[in-house]
JSON list of C-alpha atoms and ligand atoms in Angstrom, two decimals:
[
{"chain": "N", "resi": 250, "resn": "MET", "atom": "CA", "xyz": [8.04, 3.96, 18.43]},
{"chain": "N", "resi": 251, "resn": "ARG", "atom": "CA", "xyz": [5.56, 4.94, 21.09]},
{"chain": "N", "resi": 252, "resn": "ASP", "atom": "CA", "xyz": [6.42, 1.56, 23.53]},
{"chain": "N", "resi": 253, "resn": "LYS", "atom": "CA", "xyz": [10.15, 1.72, 22.45]},
{"chain": "N", "resi": 254, "resn": "ARG", "atom": "CA", "xyz": [11.33, 5.42, 22.22]},
{"chain": "N", "resi": 255, "resn": "PRO", "atom": "CA", "xyz": [8.37, 7.24, 24.75]},
{"chain": "N", "resi": 256, "resn": "GLU", "atom": "CA", "xyz": [11.20, 9.85, 25.56]},
{"chain": "N", "resi": 257, "resn": "LEU", "atom": "CA", "xyz": [10.66, 11.18, 21.85]},
{"chain": "N", "resi": 258, "resn": "ASP", "atom": "CA", "xyz": [7.82, 13.49, 20.76]},
{"chain": "N", "resi": 259, "resn": "VAL", "atom": "CA", "xyz": [6.99, 11.68, 17.68]},
{"chain": "N", "resi": 260, "resn": "GLU", "atom": "CA", "xyz": [4.70, 13.37, 14.97]},
{"chain": "N", "resi": 261, "resn": "TYR", "atom": "CA", "xyz": [3.11, 10.56, 13.15]},
{"chain": "N", "resi": 262, "resn": "LEU", "atom": "CA", "xyz": [2.10, 11.22, 9.59]},
{"chain": "N", "resi": 263, "resn": "PHE", "atom": "CA", "xyz": [-0.06, 9.78, 6.70]},
{"chain": "N", "resi": 264, "resn": "CYS", "atom": "CA", "xyz": [-0.20, 10.72, 3.04]},
{"chain": "N", "resi": 265, "resn": "ASP", "atom": "CA", "xyz": [-3.86, 10.61, 2.40]},
{"chain": "N", "resi": 266, "resn": "THR", "atom": "CA", "xyz": [-4.41, 10.21, -1.79]},
{"chain": "N", "resi": 267, "resn": "HIS", "atom": "CA", "xyz": [-8.32, 10.06, -0.76]},
{"chain": "N", "resi": 268, "resn": "LYS", "atom": "CA", "xyz": [-8.08, 7.05, -2.70]},
{"chain": "N", "resi": 269, "resn": "GLU", "atom": "CA", "xyz": [-7.38, 4.71, -0.20]},
{"chain": "N", "resi": 270, "resn": "LEU", "atom": "CA", "xyz": [-9.98, 1.89, 1.08]},
{"chain": "N", "resi": 271, "resn": "ARG", "atom": "CA", "xyz": [-12.01, 2.63, 4.12]},
{"chain": "N", "resi": 272, "resn": "GLU", "atom": "CA", "xyz": [-10.47, -0.22, 5.95]},
{"chain": "N", "resi": 273, "resn": "THR", "atom": "CA", "xyz": [-7.22, 1.81, 5.66]},
{"chain": "N", "resi": 274, "resn": "TYR", "atom": "CA", "xyz": [-9.06, 4.52, 7.36]},
{"chain": "N", "resi": 275, "resn": "GLU", "atom": "CA", "xyz": [-10.37, 2.32, 9.63]},
{"chain": "N", "resi": 276, "resn": "TYR", "atom": "CA", "xyz": [-7.03, 1.25, 10.43]},
{"chain": "N", "resi": 277, "resn": "LEU", "atom": "CA", "xyz": [-5.73, 4.51, 10.91]},
{"chain": "N", "resi": 278, "resn": "ALA", "atom": "CA", "xyz": [-7.98, 5.41, 13.76]},
{"chain": "N", "resi": 279, "resn": "ARG", "atom": "CA", "xyz": [-7.21, 1.83, 15.52]},
{"chain": "N", "resi": 280, "resn": "ILE", "atom": "CA", "xyz": [-3.61, 2.99, 15.62]},
{"chain": "N", "resi": 281, "resn": "GLU", "atom": "CA", "xyz": [-4.34, 6.48, 16.79]},
{"chain": "N", "resi": 282, "resn": "ALA", "atom": "CA", "xyz": [-6.43, 4.82, 19.78]},
{"chain": "N", "resi": 283, "resn": "TYR", "atom": "CA", "xyz": [-2.92, 2.74, 20.31]},
{"chain": "N", "resi": 284, "resn": "LEU", "atom": "CA", "xyz": [-1.02, 5.84, 20.03]},
{"chain": "N", "resi": 285, "resn": "GLY", "atom": "CA", "xyz": [-3.34, 8.16, 21.80]},
{"chain": "N", "resi": 286, "resn": "LYS", "atom": "CA", "xyz": [-2.55, 11.12, 19.93]},
{"chain": "N", "resi": 287, "resn": "PRO", "atom": "CA", "xyz": [-3.68, 11.76, 16.36]},
{"chain": "N", "resi": 288, "resn": "ILE", "atom": "CA", "xyz": [-2.19, 11.25, 12.96]},
{"chain": "N", "resi": 289, "resn": "THR", "atom": "CA", "xyz": [-1.49, 13.90, 10.68]},
{"chain": "N", "resi": 290, "resn": "ARG", "atom": "CA", "xyz": [-3.13, 13.29, 7.41]},
{"chain": "N", "resi": 291, "resn": "LEU", "atom": "CA", "xyz": [-1.20, 15.24, 4.53]},
{"chain": "N", "resi": 292, "resn": "SER", "atom": "CA", "xyz": [-2.72, 15.48, 1.19]},
{"chain": "N", "resi": 293, "resn": "SER", "atom": "CA", "xyz": [-1.64, 17.42, -2.19]},
{"chain": "N", "resi": 294, "resn": "GLY", "atom": "CA", "xyz": [-3.08, 20.26, -0.89]},
{"chain": "N", "resi": 295, "resn": "LEU", "atom": "CA", "xyz": [-5.85, 19.88, -3.54]},
{"chain": "N", "resi": 296, "resn": "GLY", "atom": "CA", "xyz": [-8.04, 17.98, -0.94]},
{"chain": "N", "resi": 297, "resn": "GLU", "atom": "CA", "xyz": [-10.60, 15.57, -2.86]},
{"chain": "N", "resi": 298, "resn": "ARG", "atom": "CA", "xyz": [-9.23, 16.67, -6.01]},
{"chain": "N", "resi": 299, "resn": "GLY", "atom": "CA", "xyz": [-5.99, 15.43, -5.69]},
{"chain": "N", "resi": 300, "resn": "PHE", "atom": "CA", "xyz": [-5.56, 12.48, -8.08]},
{"chain": "N", "resi": 301, "resn": "ASP", "atom": "CA", "xyz": [-7.74, 13.54, -10.36]},
{"chain": "N", "resi": 302, "resn": "HIS", "atom": "CA", "xyz": [-6.46, 17.09, -10.51]},
{"chain": "N", "resi": 303, "resn": "TRP", "atom": "CA", "xyz": [-2.62, 15.42, -11.22]},
{"chain": "N", "resi": 304, "resn": "LEU", "atom": "CA", "xyz": [-4.09, 13.02, -13.71]},
{"chain": "N", "resi": 305, "resn": "LYS", "atom": "CA", "xyz": [-5.27, 15.76, -16.13]},
{"chain": "N", "resi": 306, "resn": "VAL", "atom": "CA", "xyz": [-2.38, 17.57, -15.53]},
{"chain": "N", "resi": 307, "resn": "TYR", "atom": "CA", "xyz": [-0.60, 14.62, -16.72]},
{"chain": "N", "resi": 308, "resn": "GLY", "atom": "CA", "xyz": [-2.53, 14.31, -19.93]},
{"chain": "N", "resi": 309, "resn": "ASN", "atom": "CA", "xyz": [-5.08, 11.45, -18.75]},
{"chain": "N", "resi": 310, "resn": "TYR", "atom": "CA", "xyz": [-2.06, 8.79, -18.89]},
{"chain": "N", "resi": 311, "resn": "LEU", "atom": "CA", "xyz": [-2.78, 6.34, -15.74]},
{"chain": "N", "resi": 312, "resn": "PRO", "atom": "CA", "xyz": [0.33, 6.09, -13.25]},
{"chain": "N", "resi": 313, "resn": "ALA", "atom": "CA", "xyz": [2.29, 3.05, -14.07]},
{"chain": "N", "resi": 314, "resn": "PRO", "atom": "CA", "xyz": [5.41, 1.13, -12.69]},
{"chain": "N", "resi": 315, "resn": "ASN", "atom": "CA", "xyz": [7.73, 3.40, -15.15]},
{"chain": "N", "resi": 316, "resn": "MET", "atom": "CA", "xyz": [5.54, 6.50, -14.57]},
{"chain": "N", "resi": 317, "resn": "ARG", "atom": "CA", "xyz": [4.68, 6.84, -10.73]},
{"chain": "N", "resi": 318, "resn": "TRP", "atom": "CA", "xyz": [3.77, 10.87, -10.85]},
{"chain": "N", "resi": 319, "resn": "CYS", "atom": "CA", "xyz": [1.25, 9.44, -8.37]},
{"chain": "N", "resi": 320, "resn": "THR", "atom": "CA", "xyz": [3.98, 8.89, -5.84]},
{"chain": "N", "resi": 321, "resn": "ARG", "atom": "CA", "xyz": [5.53, 11.83, -6.31]},
{"chain": "N", "resi": 322, "resn": "LYS", "atom": "CA", "xyz": [2.45, 14.45, -6.24]},
{"chain": "N", "resi": 323, "resn": "LEU", "atom": "CA", "xyz": [0.42, 12.61, -3.66]},
{"chain": "N", "resi": 324, "resn": "LYS", "atom": "CA", "xyz": [3.00, 11.11, -1.22]},
{"chain": "N", "resi": 325, "resn": "ILE", "atom": "CA", "xyz": [6.23, 12.98, -1.54]},
{"chain": "N", "resi": 326, "resn": "GLU", "atom": "CA", "xyz": [5.51, 16.28, -2.12]},
{"chain": "N", "resi": 327, "resn": "PRO", "atom": "CA", "xyz": [3.15, 16.53, 0.33]},
{"chain": "N", "resi": 328, "resn": "PHE", "atom": "CA", "xyz": [5.67, 15.47, 3.28]},
{"chain": "N", "resi": 329, "resn": "GLU", "atom": "CA", "xyz": [8.36, 17.48, 1.71]},
{"chain": "N", "resi": 330, "resn": "ASP", "atom": "CA", "xyz": [6.11, 20.64, 1.71]},
{"chain": "N", "resi": 331, "resn": "TYR", "atom": "CA", "xyz": [4.81, 19.69, 5.52]},
{"chain": "N", "resi": 332, "resn": "VAL", "atom": "CA", "xyz": [8.67, 19.36, 6.47]},
{"chain": "N", "resi": 333, "resn": "GLY", "atom": "CA", "xyz": [9.94, 22.59, 4.78]},
{"chain": "N", "resi": 334, "resn": "ASP", "atom": "CA", "xyz": [13.06, 23.45, 5.86]},
{"chain": "N", "resi": 335, "resn": "THR", "atom": "CA", "xyz": [12.99, 22.06, 9.37]},
{"chain": "N", "resi": 336, "resn": "SER", "atom": "CA", "xyz": [15.53, 19.14, 10.46]},
{"chain": "N", "resi": 337, "resn": "VAL", "atom": "CA", "xyz": [13.73, 16.09, 10.79]},
{"chain": "N", "resi": 338, "resn": "THR", "atom": "CA", "xyz": [14.35, 12.64, 11.78]},
{"chain": "N", "resi": 339, "resn": "LEU", "atom": "CA", "xyz": [12.27, 10.32, 9.31]},
{"chain": "N", "resi": 340, "resn": "TYR", "atom": "CA", "xyz": [11.44, 6.95, 11.11]},
{"chain": "N", "resi": 341, "resn": "VAL", "atom": "CA", "xyz": [10.78, 4.22, 8.04]},
{"chain": "N", "resi": 342, "resn": "GLY", "atom": "CA", "xyz": [8.99, 1.09, 8.43]},
{"chain": "N", "resi": 343, "resn": "ILE", "atom": "CA", "xyz": [10.86, -0.81, 5.94]},
{"chain": "N", "resi": 344, "resn": "ARG", "atom": "CA", "xyz": [11.64, -4.42, 7.49]},
{"chain": "N", "resi": 345, "resn": "ALA", "atom": "CA", "xyz": [15.11, -6.23, 7.44]},
{"chain": "N", "resi": 346, "resn": "ASP", "atom": "CA", "xyz": [14.00, -8.50, 5.20]},
{"chain": "N", "resi": 347, "resn": "GLU", "atom": "CA", "xyz": [12.57, -6.29, 2.71]},
{"chain": "N", "resi": 348, "resn": "GLN", "atom": "CA", "xyz": [15.32, -5.82, -0.21]},
{"chain": "N", "resi": 349, "resn": "ARG", "atom": "CA", "xyz": [14.29, -2.03, -0.67]},
{"chain": "N", "resi": 350, "resn": "GLU", "atom": "CA", "xyz": [15.55, 1.17, 0.86]},
{"chain": "N", "resi": 351, "resn": "GLY", "atom": "CA", "xyz": [12.38, 2.86, 0.77]},
{"chain": "N", "resi": 352, "resn": "TYR", "atom": "CA", "xyz": [11.97, 6.57, 0.57]},
{"chain": "N", "resi": 353, "resn": "ILE", "atom": "CA", "xyz": [15.40, 8.45, 0.58]},
{"chain": "N", "resi": 354, "resn": "SER", "atom": "CA", "xyz": [14.93, 12.69, 0.87]},
{"chain": "N", "resi": 355, "resn": "THR", "atom": "CA", "xyz": [17.11, 14.27, -1.55]},
{"chain": "N", "resi": 356, "resn": "LYS", "atom": "CA", "xyz": [16.80, 17.28, 1.13]},
{"chain": "N", "resi": 357, "resn": "PRO", "atom": "CA", "xyz": [19.52, 17.56, 3.54]},
{"chain": "N", "resi": 358, "resn": "ASN", "atom": "CA", "xyz": [17.26, 18.32, 6.20]},
{"chain": "N", "resi": 359, "resn": "ILE", "atom": "CA", "xyz": [15.47, 15.00, 6.25]},
{"chain": "N", "resi": 360, "resn": "THR", "atom": "CA", "xyz": [17.39, 12.24, 8.15]},
{"chain": "N", "resi": 361, "resn": "PRO", "atom": "CA", "xyz": [15.95, 8.86, 6.95]},
{"chain": "N", "resi": 362, "resn": "VAL", "atom": "CA", "xyz": [16.34, 6.34, 10.00]},
{"chain": "N", "resi": 363, "resn": "PHE", "atom": "CA", "xyz": [15.23, 2.56, 9.77]},
{"chain": "N", "resi": 364, "resn": "PRO", "atom": "CA", "xyz": [14.97, 1.06, 13.08]},
{"chain": "N", "resi": 365, "resn": "PHE", "atom": "CA", "xyz": [13.26, -2.18, 11.90]},
{"chain": "N", "resi": 366, "resn": "LYS", "atom": "CA", "xyz": [16.01, -2.69, 9.63]},
{"chain": "N", "resi": 367, "resn": "GLU", "atom": "CA", "xyz": [18.56, -2.07, 12.40]},
{"chain": "N", "resi": 368, "resn": "ASP", "atom": "CA", "xyz": [17.29, -4.05, 15.00]},
{"chain": "N", "resi": 369, "resn": "GLY", "atom": "CA", "xyz": [16.49, -6.72, 12.43]},
{"chain": "N", "resi": 370, "resn": "ILE", "atom": "CA", "xyz": [12.51, -6.98, 12.75]},
{"chain": "N", "resi": 371, "resn": "THR", "atom": "CA", "xyz": [11.30, -8.74, 9.83]},
{"chain": "N", "resi": 372, "resn": "LYS", "atom": "CA", "xyz": [7.43, -9.66, 8.87]},
{"chain": "N", "resi": 373, "resn": "PRO", "atom": "CA", "xyz": [6.68, -11.99, 10.76]},
{"chain": "N", "resi": 374, "resn": "ASP", "atom": "CA", "xyz": [8.10, -10.29, 14.12]},
{"chain": "N", "resi": 375, "resn": "VAL", "atom": "CA", "xyz": [5.93, -7.01, 12.45]},
{"chain": "N", "resi": 376, "resn": "LEU", "atom": "CA", "xyz": [2.49, -9.57, 12.71]},
{"chain": "N", "resi": 377, "resn": "ARG", "atom": "CA", "xyz": [3.76, -10.18, 15.93]},
{"chain": "N", "resi": 378, "resn": "ILE", "atom": "CA", "xyz": [3.86, -6.90, 17.76]},
{"chain": "N", "resi": 379, "resn": "ARG", "atom": "CA", "xyz": [0.93, -6.12, 15.73]},
{"chain": "N", "resi": 380, "resn": "GLU", "atom": "CA", "xyz": [-1.12, -8.47, 17.16]},
{"chain": "N", "resi": 381, "resn": "ALA", "atom": "CA", "xyz": [0.15, -8.19, 20.88]},
{"chain": "N", "resi": 382, "resn": "SER", "atom": "CA", "xyz": [-0.65, -4.53, 20.41]},
{"chain": "N", "resi": 383, "resn": "GLY", "atom": "CA", "xyz": [-4.11, -5.43, 19.85]},
{"chain": "N", "resi": 384, "resn": "VAL", "atom": "CA", "xyz": [-4.40, -3.22, 16.84]},
{"chain": "N", "resi": 385, "resn": "GLY", "atom": "CA", "xyz": [-3.93, -6.21, 14.67]},
{"chain": "N", "resi": 386, "resn": "LEU", "atom": "CA", "xyz": [-4.31, -6.54, 11.06]},
{"chain": "N", "resi": 387, "resn": "PRO", "atom": "CA", "xyz": [-6.04, -4.21, 8.58]},
{"chain": "N", "resi": 388, "resn": "GLU", "atom": "CA", "xyz": [-9.29, -5.53, 7.81]},
{"chain": "N", "resi": 389, "resn": "TYR", "atom": "CA", "xyz": [-8.36, -5.84, 3.81]},
{"chain": "N", "resi": 390, "resn": "TYR", "atom": "CA", "xyz": [-5.38, -8.53, 4.79]},
{"chain": "N", "resi": 391, "resn": "SER", "atom": "CA", "xyz": [-8.08, -11.44, 4.26]},
{"chain": "N", "resi": 392, "resn": "TRP", "atom": "CA", "xyz": [-8.07, -10.52, 0.64]},
{"chain": "N", "resi": 393, "resn": "ARG", "atom": "CA", "xyz": [-5.09, -7.46, -0.32]},
{"chain": "N", "resi": 394, "resn": "SER", "atom": "CA", "xyz": [-1.55, -7.25, 1.08]},
{"chain": "N", "resi": 395, "resn": "ARG", "atom": "CA", "xyz": [-1.07, -3.76, 1.24]},
{"chain": "N", "resi": 396, "resn": "SER", "atom": "CA", "xyz": [-2.99, -0.41, 1.91]},
{"chain": "N", "resi": 397, "resn": "GLY", "atom": "CA", "xyz": [-2.57, 2.13, -1.22]},
{"chain": "N", "resi": 398, "resn": "CYS", "atom": "CA", "xyz": [-4.93, 3.74, -3.90]},
{"chain": "N", "resi": 399, "resn": "TYR", "atom": "CA", "xyz": [-7.97, 1.19, -4.60]},
{"chain": "N", "resi": 400, "resn": "PHE", "atom": "CA", "xyz": [-6.77, 1.26, -7.70]},
{"chain": "N", "resi": 401, "resn": "CYS", "atom": "CA", "xyz": [-3.32, 0.84, -7.49]},
{"chain": "N", "resi": 402, "resn": "PHE", "atom": "CA", "xyz": [-1.31, -0.67, -10.32]},
{"chain": "N", "resi": 403, "resn": "PHE", "atom": "CA", "xyz": [0.89, -2.66, -8.08]},
{"chain": "N", "resi": 404, "resn": "GLN", "atom": "CA", "xyz": [-1.60, -5.01, -6.81]},
{"chain": "N", "resi": 405, "resn": "ARG", "atom": "CA", "xyz": [-1.57, -8.58, -7.40]},
{"chain": "N", "resi": 406, "resn": "LYS", "atom": "CA", "xyz": [-4.65, -9.92, -10.43]},
{"chain": "N", "resi": 407, "resn": "VAL", "atom": "CA", "xyz": [-6.13, -11.90, -6.94]},
{"chain": "N", "resi": 408, "resn": "GLU", "atom": "CA", "xyz": [-6.33, -8.88, -5.42]},
{"chain": "N", "resi": 409, "resn": "TRP", "atom": "CA", "xyz": [-8.47, -6.79, -8.31]},
{"chain": "N", "resi": 410, "resn": "ALA", "atom": "CA", "xyz": [-10.68, -9.87, -8.07]},
{"chain": "N", "resi": 411, "resn": "GLY", "atom": "CA", "xyz": [-10.71, -9.23, -3.97]},
{"chain": "N", "resi": 412, "resn": "LEU", "atom": "CA", "xyz": [-11.66, -5.93, -4.95]},
{"chain": "N", "resi": 413, "resn": "LYS", "atom": "CA", "xyz": [-14.48, -6.47, -6.93]},
{"chain": "N", "resi": 414, "resn": "GLU", "atom": "CA", "xyz": [-15.73, -9.02, -4.41]},
{"chain": "N", "resi": 415, "resn": "HIS", "atom": "CA", "xyz": [-15.25, -6.41, -1.76]},
{"chain": "N", "resi": 416, "resn": "HIS", "atom": "CA", "xyz": [-15.50, -3.39, -3.12]},
{"chain": "N", "resi": 417, "resn": "PRO", "atom": "CA", "xyz": [-17.80, -3.28, -6.47]},
{"chain": "N", "resi": 418, "resn": "ASP", "atom": "CA", "xyz": [-18.52, 0.46, -6.74]},
{"chain": "N", "resi": 419, "resn": "LEU", "atom": "CA", "xyz": [-14.59, 1.01, -6.27]},
{"chain": "N", "resi": 420, "resn": "PHE", "atom": "CA", "xyz": [-13.99, -1.88, -8.64]},
{"chain": "N", "resi": 421, "resn": "GLN", "atom": "CA", "xyz": [-16.12, -0.05, -11.36]},
{"chain": "N", "resi": 422, "resn": "LYS", "atom": "CA", "xyz": [-14.81, 3.59, -10.78]},
{"chain": "N", "resi": 423, "resn": "ALA", "atom": "CA", "xyz": [-11.23, 1.84, -11.50]},
{"chain": "N", "resi": 424, "resn": "LYS", "atom": "CA", "xyz": [-13.09, 0.40, -14.31]},
{"chain": "N", "resi": 425, "resn": "ASP", "atom": "CA", "xyz": [-13.87, 3.86, -15.29]},
{"chain": "N", "resi": 426, "resn": "TYR", "atom": "CA", "xyz": [-10.50, 5.24, -15.11]},
{"chain": "N", "resi": 427, "resn": "GLU", "atom": "CA", "xyz": [-9.08, 2.86, -18.26]},
{"chain": "N", "resi": 428, "resn": "LYS", "atom": "CA", "xyz": [-8.83, 3.55, -21.55]},
{"chain": "N", "resi": 429, "resn": "THR", "atom": "CA", "xyz": [-8.85, 0.45, -22.88]},
{"chain": "N", "resi": 430, "resn": "ASP", "atom": "CA", "xyz": [-8.71, 1.76, -26.55]},
{"chain": "N", "resi": 431, "resn": "GLU", "atom": "CA", "xyz": [-5.42, 3.97, -25.78]},
{"chain": "N", "resi": 432, "resn": "GLY", "atom": "CA", "xyz": [-3.86, 0.82, -24.00]},
{"chain": "N", "resi": 433, "resn": "PHE", "atom": "CA", "xyz": [-4.14, 2.63, -20.52]},
{"chain": "N", "resi": 434, "resn": "THR", "atom": "CA", "xyz": [-5.15, -0.56, -18.54]},
{"chain": "N", "resi": 435, "resn": "TRP", "atom": "CA", "xyz": [-4.30, -0.67, -14.58]},
{"chain": "N", "resi": 436, "resn": "ALA", "atom": "CA", "xyz": [-3.53, -4.17, -14.18]},
{"chain": "N", "resi": 437, "resn": "LYS", "atom": "CA", "xyz": [-0.88, -5.42, -16.71]},
{"chain": "N", "resi": 438, "resn": "GLY", "atom": "CA", "xyz": [-2.30, -7.18, -20.10]},
{"chain": "N", "resi": 439, "resn": "GLU", "atom": "CA", "xyz": [-5.70, -6.83, -19.69]},
{"chain": "N", "resi": 440, "resn": "SER", "atom": "CA", "xyz": [-8.50, -4.65, -18.94]},
{"chain": "N", "resi": 441, "resn": "LEU", "atom": "CA", "xyz": [-10.52, -4.94, -15.89]},
{"chain": "N", "resi": 442, "resn": "SER", "atom": "CA", "xyz": [-13.43, -5.63, -17.77]},
{"chain": "N", "resi": 443, "resn": "GLU", "atom": "CA", "xyz": [-11.82, -8.77, -18.87]},
{"chain": "N", "resi": 444, "resn": "LEU", "atom": "CA", "xyz": [-10.41, -9.34, -15.73]},
{"chain": "N", "resi": 445, "resn": "ALA", "atom": "CA", "xyz": [-14.30, -9.41, -14.26]},
{"chain": "N", "resi": 446, "resn": "ARG", "atom": "CA", "xyz": [-14.90, -12.02, -16.31]},
{"chain": "N", "resi": 447, "resn": "PRO", "atom": "CA", "xyz": [-16.58, -14.97, -13.99]},
{"chain": "N", "resi": 448, "resn": "GLU", "atom": "CA", "xyz": [-14.04, -17.69, -15.50]},
{"chain": "N", "resi": 449, "resn": "ARG", "atom": "CA", "xyz": [-10.68, -15.20, -15.78]},
{"chain": "N", "resi": 450, "resn": "ILE", "atom": "CA", "xyz": [-11.64, -14.96, -12.18]},
{"chain": "N", "resi": 451, "resn": "ALA", "atom": "CA", "xyz": [-12.06, -18.58, -11.26]},
{"chain": "N", "resi": 452, "resn": "GLN", "atom": "CA", "xyz": [-8.57, -18.95, -12.88]},
{"chain": "N", "resi": 453, "resn": "ILE", "atom": "CA", "xyz": [-7.05, -15.71, -11.11]},
{"chain": "N", "resi": 454, "resn": "LYS", "atom": "CA", "xyz": [-8.25, -17.69, -7.81]},
{"chain": "N", "resi": 455, "resn": "GLU", "atom": "CA", "xyz": [-7.12, -21.17, -8.50]},
{"chain": "N", "resi": 456, "resn": "ARG", "atom": "CA", "xyz": [-3.44, -19.98, -9.61]},
{"chain": "N", "resi": 457, "resn": "ASP", "atom": "CA", "xyz": [-3.32, -17.94, -6.22]},
{"chain": "N", "resi": 458, "resn": "ARG", "atom": "CA", "xyz": [-4.43, -20.88, -4.46]},
{"chain": "N", "resi": 459, "resn": "THR", "atom": "CA", "xyz": [-2.11, -23.32, -5.94]},
{"chain": "N", "resi": 460, "resn": "ARG", "atom": "CA", "xyz": [0.84, -20.42, -5.47]},
{"chain": "N", "resi": 461, "resn": "LYS", "atom": "CA", "xyz": [0.10, -20.73, -1.93]},
{"chain": "N", "resi": 462, "resn": "GLU", "atom": "CA", "xyz": [-0.23, -24.14, -1.56]},
{"chain": "N", "resi": 463, "resn": "GLN", "atom": "CA", "xyz": [3.50, -24.40, -3.33]},
{"chain": "N", "resi": 464, "resn": "ALA", "atom": "CA", "xyz": [4.63, -22.01, -0.65]},
{"chain": "N", "resi": 465, "resn": "ALA", "atom": "CA", "xyz": [3.29, -23.55, 2.37]},
{"chain": "N", "resi": 466, "resn": "ALA", "atom": "CA", "xyz": [4.37, -27.14, 1.10]},
{"chain": "N", "resi": 467, "resn": "ARG", "atom": "CA", "xyz": [8.10, -25.64, 0.98]},
{"chain": "N", "resi": 468, "resn": "ARG", "atom": "CA", "xyz": [7.65, -24.31, 4.89]},
{"chain": "N", "resi": 469, "resn": "LYS", "atom": "CA", "xyz": [5.58, -24.21, 7.58]},
{"chain": "N", "resi": 470, "resn": "PRO", "atom": "CA", "xyz": [3.62, -21.06, 8.46]},
{"chain": "N", "resi": 471, "resn": "ARG", "atom": "CA", "xyz": [4.90, -19.46, 11.49]},
{"chain": "N", "resi": 472, "resn": "ASN", "atom": "CA", "xyz": [2.11, -17.14, 12.61]},
{"chain": "N", "resi": 473, "resn": "LEU", "atom": "CA", "xyz": [-1.80, -17.13, 11.81]},
{"chain": "N", "resi": 474, "resn": "ALA", "atom": "CA", "xyz": [-1.77, -14.63, 9.03]},
{"chain": "N", "resi": 475, "resn": "GLU", "atom": "CA", "xyz": [0.90, -16.85, 7.44]},
{"chain": "N", "resi": 476, "resn": "ALA", "atom": "CA", "xyz": [-1.35, -19.87, 8.23]},
{"chain": "N", "resi": 477, "resn": "PHE", "atom": "CA", "xyz": [-4.13, -18.64, 6.37]},
{"chain": "N", "resi": 478, "resn": "GLY", "atom": "CA", "xyz": [-1.89, -17.46, 3.50]},
{"chain": "N", "resi": 479, "resn": "VAL", "atom": "CA", "xyz": [-2.75, -14.07, 4.00]},
{"chain": "N", "resi": 480, "resn": "VAL", "atom": "CA", "xyz": [1.12, -13.25, 3.48]},
{"chain": "N", "resi": 481, "resn": "SER", "atom": "CA", "xyz": [3.74, -15.05, 2.33]},
{"chain": "N", "resi": 482, "resn": "GLU", "atom": "CA", "xyz": [7.57, -14.55, 2.40]},
{"chain": "N", "resi": 483, "resn": "GLU", "atom": "CA", "xyz": [7.73, -16.24, -0.58]},
{"chain": "N", "resi": 484, "resn": "ASP", "atom": "CA", "xyz": [5.35, -14.28, -2.80]},
{"chain": "N", "resi": 485, "resn": "PRO", "atom": "CA", "xyz": [7.39, -12.71, -5.26]},
{"chain": "N", "resi": 486, "resn": "ASP", "atom": "CA", "xyz": [4.66, -9.89, -5.37]},
{"chain": "N", "resi": 487, "resn": "GLU", "atom": "CA", "xyz": [5.82, -9.10, -2.01]},
{"chain": "N", "resi": 488, "resn": "GLN", "atom": "CA", "xyz": [8.86, -7.70, -3.43]},
{"chain": "N", "resi": 489, "resn": "ILE", "atom": "CA", "xyz": [7.52, -5.21, -5.59]},
{"chain": "N", "resi": 490, "resn": "GLY", "atom": "CA", "xyz": [5.44, -2.17, -4.45]},
{"chain": "N", "resi": 491, "resn": "CYS", "atom": "CA", "xyz": [5.48, 1.87, -3.92]},
{"chain": "N", "resi": 492, "resn": "LEU", "atom": "CA", "xyz": [8.40, 2.79, -2.00]},
{"chain": "N", "resi": 493, "resn": "ILE", "atom": "CA", "xyz": [6.35, 5.18, 0.01]},
{"chain": "N", "resi": 494, "resn": "CYS", "atom": "CA", "xyz": [2.72, 4.42, -0.38]},
{"chain": "N", "resi": 495, "resn": "HIS", "atom": "CA", "xyz": [2.44, 0.91, 1.43]},
{"chain": "N", "resi": 496, "resn": "LEU", "atom": "CA", "xyz": [1.69, 0.76, 5.17]},
{"chain": "K", "resi": 508, "resn": "SF4", "atom": "S1", "xyz": [-0.92, 3.42, -3.77]},
{"chain": "K", "resi": 508, "resn": "SF4", "atom": "FE1", "xyz": [-0.39, 2.74, -6.01]},
{"chain": "K", "resi": 508, "resn": "SF4", "atom": "S2", "xyz": [-1.13, 4.41, -7.30]},
{"chain": "K", "resi": 508, "resn": "SF4", "atom": "FE2", "xyz": [-1.84, 5.24, -5.05]},
{"chain": "K", "resi": 508, "resn": "SF4", "atom": "S3", "xyz": [0.31, 6.63, -5.40]},
{"chain": "K", "resi": 508, "resn": "SF4", "atom": "FE3", "xyz": [1.03, 4.71, -4.40]},
{"chain": "K", "resi": 508, "resn": "SF4", "atom": "S4", "xyz": [1.73, 3.81, -6.29]},
{"chain": "K", "resi": 508, "resn": "SF4", "atom": "FE4", "xyz": [0.34, 5.43, -6.68]}
]
């Protein structure tokens, strides 16, 4: 947007759940340096209490793919409240190769535009743009493919293993949210205590390695990130995820 539509006075927004990784906040600072202007941080209006407050309101039910109150309370509502009744054009970074619509507002004063879809920009193009700009990739890309809350239930098992390795304190905090006796776990089918067993971690990493090898054998990598197995067009987990949460 900065380079292609310099005539527009774009305001850049980030809905802050206060549960993001340190690497995400660092990446925002890099983007701000490139943009030459600050990114407006929106939160649920409850500051640091955001997620924990809403968790209590929702009866301590952890959010899940079929009950994603977190997205509404921590992302959509803060954004729509901020916009109010002003007529705005919302530029959404959904790529041309993604099979999802992204956030579509029900408010008539918000008009969504999808510039990547319109210009046919796919993941390799996005990676190239990031590399060319000097902004590069977020540090977490070496073990995690998306931004979002550190405990996001959309992350893959191997990303949970990465969280344990890179942020053991956050992994422990995520564990503390779980109520395994009531069946509230972040990851499907197992608690984080079960997932953290060394033999289980080894199994998860081995499966991920095999998956990446099979994907790589089917096609040649098109850029550095794919060569290192950081992202994969053929990774089925890439096709799921929060409509608004993930950068
Ligand atoms: S990143 Fe995940 S946990 Fe956080 S608000 Fe989005 S969907 Fe919910």
